[in-house]
Short mmCIF file of N, CA and C in Angstrom, two decimals:
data_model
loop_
_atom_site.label_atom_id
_atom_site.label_comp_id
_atom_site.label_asym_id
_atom_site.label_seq_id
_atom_site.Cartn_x
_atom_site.Cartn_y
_atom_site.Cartn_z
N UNK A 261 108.98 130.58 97.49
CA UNK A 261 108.57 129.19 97.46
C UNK A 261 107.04 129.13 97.61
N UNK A 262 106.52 128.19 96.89
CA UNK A 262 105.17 128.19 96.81
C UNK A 262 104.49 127.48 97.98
N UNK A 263 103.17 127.72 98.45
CA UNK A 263 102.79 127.40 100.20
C UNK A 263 102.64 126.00 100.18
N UNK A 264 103.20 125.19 101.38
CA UNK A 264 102.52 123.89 101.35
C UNK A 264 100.87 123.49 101.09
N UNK A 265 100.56 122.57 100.27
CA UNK A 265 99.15 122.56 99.91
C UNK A 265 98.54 121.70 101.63
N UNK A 266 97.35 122.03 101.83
CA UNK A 266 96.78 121.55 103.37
C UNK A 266 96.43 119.55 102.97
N UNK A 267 96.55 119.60 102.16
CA UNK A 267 96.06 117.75 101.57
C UNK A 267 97.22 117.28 100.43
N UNK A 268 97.23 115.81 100.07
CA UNK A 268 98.48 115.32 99.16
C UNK A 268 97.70 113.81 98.87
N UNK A 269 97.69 113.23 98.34
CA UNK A 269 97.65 111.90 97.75
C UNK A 269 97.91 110.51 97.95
N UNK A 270 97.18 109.93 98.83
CA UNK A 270 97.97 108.43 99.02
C UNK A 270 97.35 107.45 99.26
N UNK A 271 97.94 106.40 98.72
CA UNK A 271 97.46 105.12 99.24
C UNK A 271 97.48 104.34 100.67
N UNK A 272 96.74 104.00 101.45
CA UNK A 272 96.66 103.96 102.88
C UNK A 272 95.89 102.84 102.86
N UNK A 273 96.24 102.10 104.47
CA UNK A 273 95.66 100.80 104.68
C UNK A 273 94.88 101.46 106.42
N UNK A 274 93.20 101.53 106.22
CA UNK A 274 92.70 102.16 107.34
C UNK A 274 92.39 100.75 108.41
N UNK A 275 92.47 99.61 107.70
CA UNK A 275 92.30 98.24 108.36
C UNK A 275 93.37 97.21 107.46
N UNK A 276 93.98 96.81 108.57
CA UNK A 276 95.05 96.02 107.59
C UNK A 276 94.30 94.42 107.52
N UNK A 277 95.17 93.80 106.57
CA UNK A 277 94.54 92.70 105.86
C UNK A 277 95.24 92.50 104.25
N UNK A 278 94.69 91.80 103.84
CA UNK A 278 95.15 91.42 102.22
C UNK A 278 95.02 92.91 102.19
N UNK A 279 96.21 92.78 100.88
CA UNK A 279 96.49 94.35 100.20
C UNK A 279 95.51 94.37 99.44
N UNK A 280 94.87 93.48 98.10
CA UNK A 280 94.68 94.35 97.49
C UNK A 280 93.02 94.79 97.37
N UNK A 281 92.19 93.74 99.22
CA UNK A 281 91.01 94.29 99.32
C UNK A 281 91.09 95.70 100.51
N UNK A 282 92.58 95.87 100.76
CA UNK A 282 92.51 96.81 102.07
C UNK A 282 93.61 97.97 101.84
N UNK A 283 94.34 97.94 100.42
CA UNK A 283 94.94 99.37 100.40
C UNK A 283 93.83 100.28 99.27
N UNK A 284 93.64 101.59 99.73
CA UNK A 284 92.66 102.38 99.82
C UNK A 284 93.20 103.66 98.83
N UNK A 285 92.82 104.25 98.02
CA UNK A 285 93.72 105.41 97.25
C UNK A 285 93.04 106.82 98.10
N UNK A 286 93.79 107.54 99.09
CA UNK A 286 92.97 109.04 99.39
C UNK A 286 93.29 109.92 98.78
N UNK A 287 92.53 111.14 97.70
CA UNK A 287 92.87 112.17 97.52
C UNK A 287 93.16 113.26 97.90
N UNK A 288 92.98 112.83 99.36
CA UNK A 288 92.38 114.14 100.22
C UNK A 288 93.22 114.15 101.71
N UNK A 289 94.49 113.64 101.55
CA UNK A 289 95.49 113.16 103.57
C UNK A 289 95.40 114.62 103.64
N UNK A 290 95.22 114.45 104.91
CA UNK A 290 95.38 115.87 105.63
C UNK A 290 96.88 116.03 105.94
N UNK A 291 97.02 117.18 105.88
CA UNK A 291 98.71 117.55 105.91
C UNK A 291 99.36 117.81 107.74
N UNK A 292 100.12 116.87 108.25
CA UNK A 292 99.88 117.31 109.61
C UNK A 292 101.31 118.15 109.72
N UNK A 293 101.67 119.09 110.83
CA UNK A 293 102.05 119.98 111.01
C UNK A 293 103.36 119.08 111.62
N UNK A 294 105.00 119.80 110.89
CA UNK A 294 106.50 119.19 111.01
C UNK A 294 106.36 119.10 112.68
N UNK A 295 106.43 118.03 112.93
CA UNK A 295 107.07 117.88 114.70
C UNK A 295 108.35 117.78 114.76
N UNK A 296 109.19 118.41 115.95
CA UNK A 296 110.46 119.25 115.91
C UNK A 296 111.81 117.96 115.57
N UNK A 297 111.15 116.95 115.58
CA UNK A 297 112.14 115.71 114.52
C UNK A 297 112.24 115.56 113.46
N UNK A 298 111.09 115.95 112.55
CA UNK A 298 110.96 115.52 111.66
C UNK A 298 111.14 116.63 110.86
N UNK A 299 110.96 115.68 109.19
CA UNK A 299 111.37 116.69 107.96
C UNK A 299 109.66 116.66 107.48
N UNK A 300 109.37 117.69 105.80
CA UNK A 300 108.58 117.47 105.47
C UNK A 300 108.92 117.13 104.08
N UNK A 301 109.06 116.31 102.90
CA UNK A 301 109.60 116.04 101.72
C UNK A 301 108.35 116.37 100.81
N UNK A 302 108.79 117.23 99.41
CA UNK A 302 107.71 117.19 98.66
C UNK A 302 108.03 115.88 97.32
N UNK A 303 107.27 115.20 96.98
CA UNK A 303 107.61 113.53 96.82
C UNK A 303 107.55 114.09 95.49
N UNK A 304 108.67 113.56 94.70
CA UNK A 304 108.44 113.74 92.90
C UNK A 304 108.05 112.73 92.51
N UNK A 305 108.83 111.51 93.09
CA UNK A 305 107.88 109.81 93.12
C UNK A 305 108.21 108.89 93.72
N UNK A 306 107.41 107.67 94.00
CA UNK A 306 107.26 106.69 94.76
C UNK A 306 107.05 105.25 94.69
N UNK A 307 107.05 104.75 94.92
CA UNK A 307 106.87 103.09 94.31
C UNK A 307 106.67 102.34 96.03
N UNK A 308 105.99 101.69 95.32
CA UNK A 308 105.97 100.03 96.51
C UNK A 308 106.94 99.50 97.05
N UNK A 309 107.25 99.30 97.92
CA UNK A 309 108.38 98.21 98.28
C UNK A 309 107.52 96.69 98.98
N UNK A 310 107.85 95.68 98.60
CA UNK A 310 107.53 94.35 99.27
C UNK A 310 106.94 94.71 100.59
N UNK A 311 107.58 95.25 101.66
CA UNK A 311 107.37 95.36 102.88
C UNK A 311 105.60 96.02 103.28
N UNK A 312 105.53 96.75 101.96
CA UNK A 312 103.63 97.91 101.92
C UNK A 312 103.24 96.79 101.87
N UNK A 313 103.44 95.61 101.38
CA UNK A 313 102.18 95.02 101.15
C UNK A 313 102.31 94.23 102.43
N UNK A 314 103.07 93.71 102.80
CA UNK A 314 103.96 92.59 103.62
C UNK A 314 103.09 93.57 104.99
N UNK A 315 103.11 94.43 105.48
CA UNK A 315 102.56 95.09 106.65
C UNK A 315 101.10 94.59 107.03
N UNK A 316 99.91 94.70 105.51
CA UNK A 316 99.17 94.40 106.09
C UNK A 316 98.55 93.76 106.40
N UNK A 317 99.32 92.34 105.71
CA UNK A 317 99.26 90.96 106.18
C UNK A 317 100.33 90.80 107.62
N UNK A 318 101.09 90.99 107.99
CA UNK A 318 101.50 90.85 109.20
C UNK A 318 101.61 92.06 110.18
N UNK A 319 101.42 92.94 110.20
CA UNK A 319 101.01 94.21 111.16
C UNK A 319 100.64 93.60 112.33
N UNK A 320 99.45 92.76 112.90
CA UNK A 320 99.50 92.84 114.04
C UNK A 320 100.63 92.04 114.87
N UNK A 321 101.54 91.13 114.51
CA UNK A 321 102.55 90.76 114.57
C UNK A 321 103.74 91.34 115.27
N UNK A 322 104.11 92.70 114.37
CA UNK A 322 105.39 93.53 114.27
C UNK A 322 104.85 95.21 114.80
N UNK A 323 103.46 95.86 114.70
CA UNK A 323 103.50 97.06 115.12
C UNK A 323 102.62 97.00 116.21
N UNK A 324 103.04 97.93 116.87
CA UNK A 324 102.26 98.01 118.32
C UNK A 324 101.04 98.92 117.92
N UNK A 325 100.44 99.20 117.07
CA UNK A 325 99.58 100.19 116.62
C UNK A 325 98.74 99.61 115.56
N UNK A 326 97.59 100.00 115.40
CA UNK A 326 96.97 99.31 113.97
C UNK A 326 96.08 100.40 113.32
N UNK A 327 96.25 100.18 112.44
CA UNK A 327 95.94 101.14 111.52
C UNK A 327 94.06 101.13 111.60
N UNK A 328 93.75 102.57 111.61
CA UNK A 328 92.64 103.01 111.23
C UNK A 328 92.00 104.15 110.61
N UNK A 329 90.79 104.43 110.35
CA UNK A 329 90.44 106.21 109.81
C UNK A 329 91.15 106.68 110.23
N UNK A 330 91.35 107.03 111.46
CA UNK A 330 91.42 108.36 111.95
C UNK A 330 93.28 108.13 112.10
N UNK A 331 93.98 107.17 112.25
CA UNK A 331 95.56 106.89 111.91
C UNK A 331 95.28 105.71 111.23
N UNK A 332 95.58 106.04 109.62
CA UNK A 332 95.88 105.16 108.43
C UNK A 332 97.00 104.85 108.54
N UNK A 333 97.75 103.88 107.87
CA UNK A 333 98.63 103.42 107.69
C UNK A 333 99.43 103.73 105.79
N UNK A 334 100.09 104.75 105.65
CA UNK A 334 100.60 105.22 104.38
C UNK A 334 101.67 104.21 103.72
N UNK A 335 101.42 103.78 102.31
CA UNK A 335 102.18 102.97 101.40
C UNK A 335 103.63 104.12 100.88
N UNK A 336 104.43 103.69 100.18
CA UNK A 336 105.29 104.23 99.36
C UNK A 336 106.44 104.53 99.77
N UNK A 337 107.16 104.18 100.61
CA UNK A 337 108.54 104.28 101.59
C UNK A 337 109.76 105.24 100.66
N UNK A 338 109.06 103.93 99.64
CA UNK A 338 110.79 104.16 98.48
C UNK A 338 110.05 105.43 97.67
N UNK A 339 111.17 106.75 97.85
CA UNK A 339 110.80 107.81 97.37
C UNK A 339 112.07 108.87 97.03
N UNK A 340 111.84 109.73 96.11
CA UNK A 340 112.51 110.63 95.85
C UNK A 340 111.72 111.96 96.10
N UNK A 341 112.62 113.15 96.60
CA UNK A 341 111.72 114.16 96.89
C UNK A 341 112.64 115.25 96.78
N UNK A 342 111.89 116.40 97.74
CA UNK A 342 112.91 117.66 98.12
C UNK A 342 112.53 117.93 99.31
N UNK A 343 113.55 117.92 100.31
CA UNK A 343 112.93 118.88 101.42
C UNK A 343 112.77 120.00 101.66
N UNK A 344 111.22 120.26 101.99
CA UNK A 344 110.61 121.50 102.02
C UNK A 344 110.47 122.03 103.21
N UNK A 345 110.47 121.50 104.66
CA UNK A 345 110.01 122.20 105.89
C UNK A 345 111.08 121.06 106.64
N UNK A 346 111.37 122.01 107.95
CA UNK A 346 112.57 121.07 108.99
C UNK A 346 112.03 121.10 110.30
N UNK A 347 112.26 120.59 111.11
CA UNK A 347 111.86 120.75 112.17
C UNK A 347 112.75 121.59 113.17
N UNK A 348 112.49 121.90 114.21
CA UNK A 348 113.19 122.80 115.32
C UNK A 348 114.64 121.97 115.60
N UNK A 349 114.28 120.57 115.96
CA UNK A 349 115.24 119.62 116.06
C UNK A 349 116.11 119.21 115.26
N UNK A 350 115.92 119.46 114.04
CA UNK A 350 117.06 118.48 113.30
C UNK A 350 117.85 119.43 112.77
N UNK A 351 118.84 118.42 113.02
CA UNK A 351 120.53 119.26 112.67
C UNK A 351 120.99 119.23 111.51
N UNK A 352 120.67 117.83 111.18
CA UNK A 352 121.40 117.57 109.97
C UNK A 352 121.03 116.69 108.78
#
């Protein structure tokens, strides 16, 4: 299997607000390392759902967190992929 690449592609909201002056295209996400819950999916594709945009008009509302540089906030929920890396934790 070929190595996970260290960066991947995405659209991110680093300050939320209207979408379409505050979602951002990065070429460059840093790849962070599987924590023992989680999966890692390699994405074949992705699309919008209502809710990406819907966040960053109401985010401070609904998340206890707000998006910035250094923790962006990632678009694209609805996805198809493969899983590539598992964590210690997950069973199933």
């Amino acid at each position: 299997m070929a190595a996970i690449p260290s960066t991947f592609k995405a659209y991110e909201y680093q300050h939320f607000g209207d979408f379409l002056e505050q979602i951002k295209f990065n070429p460059a996400a840093e790849q962070k390392p599987v924590q023992p819950n989680e999966v890692k999916i390699k994405i074949f594709s992705a699309s919008l759902n209502p809710i990406d945009y819907k966040i960053g008009l109401y985010a401070s509302m609904i998340l206890s967190t707000m998006a910035s540089p250094e923790h962006p906030y990632r678009v694209g929920h609805d996805l198809s992929g493969k899983v590539v890396e598992v964590g210690s934790d997950v069973k199933d």
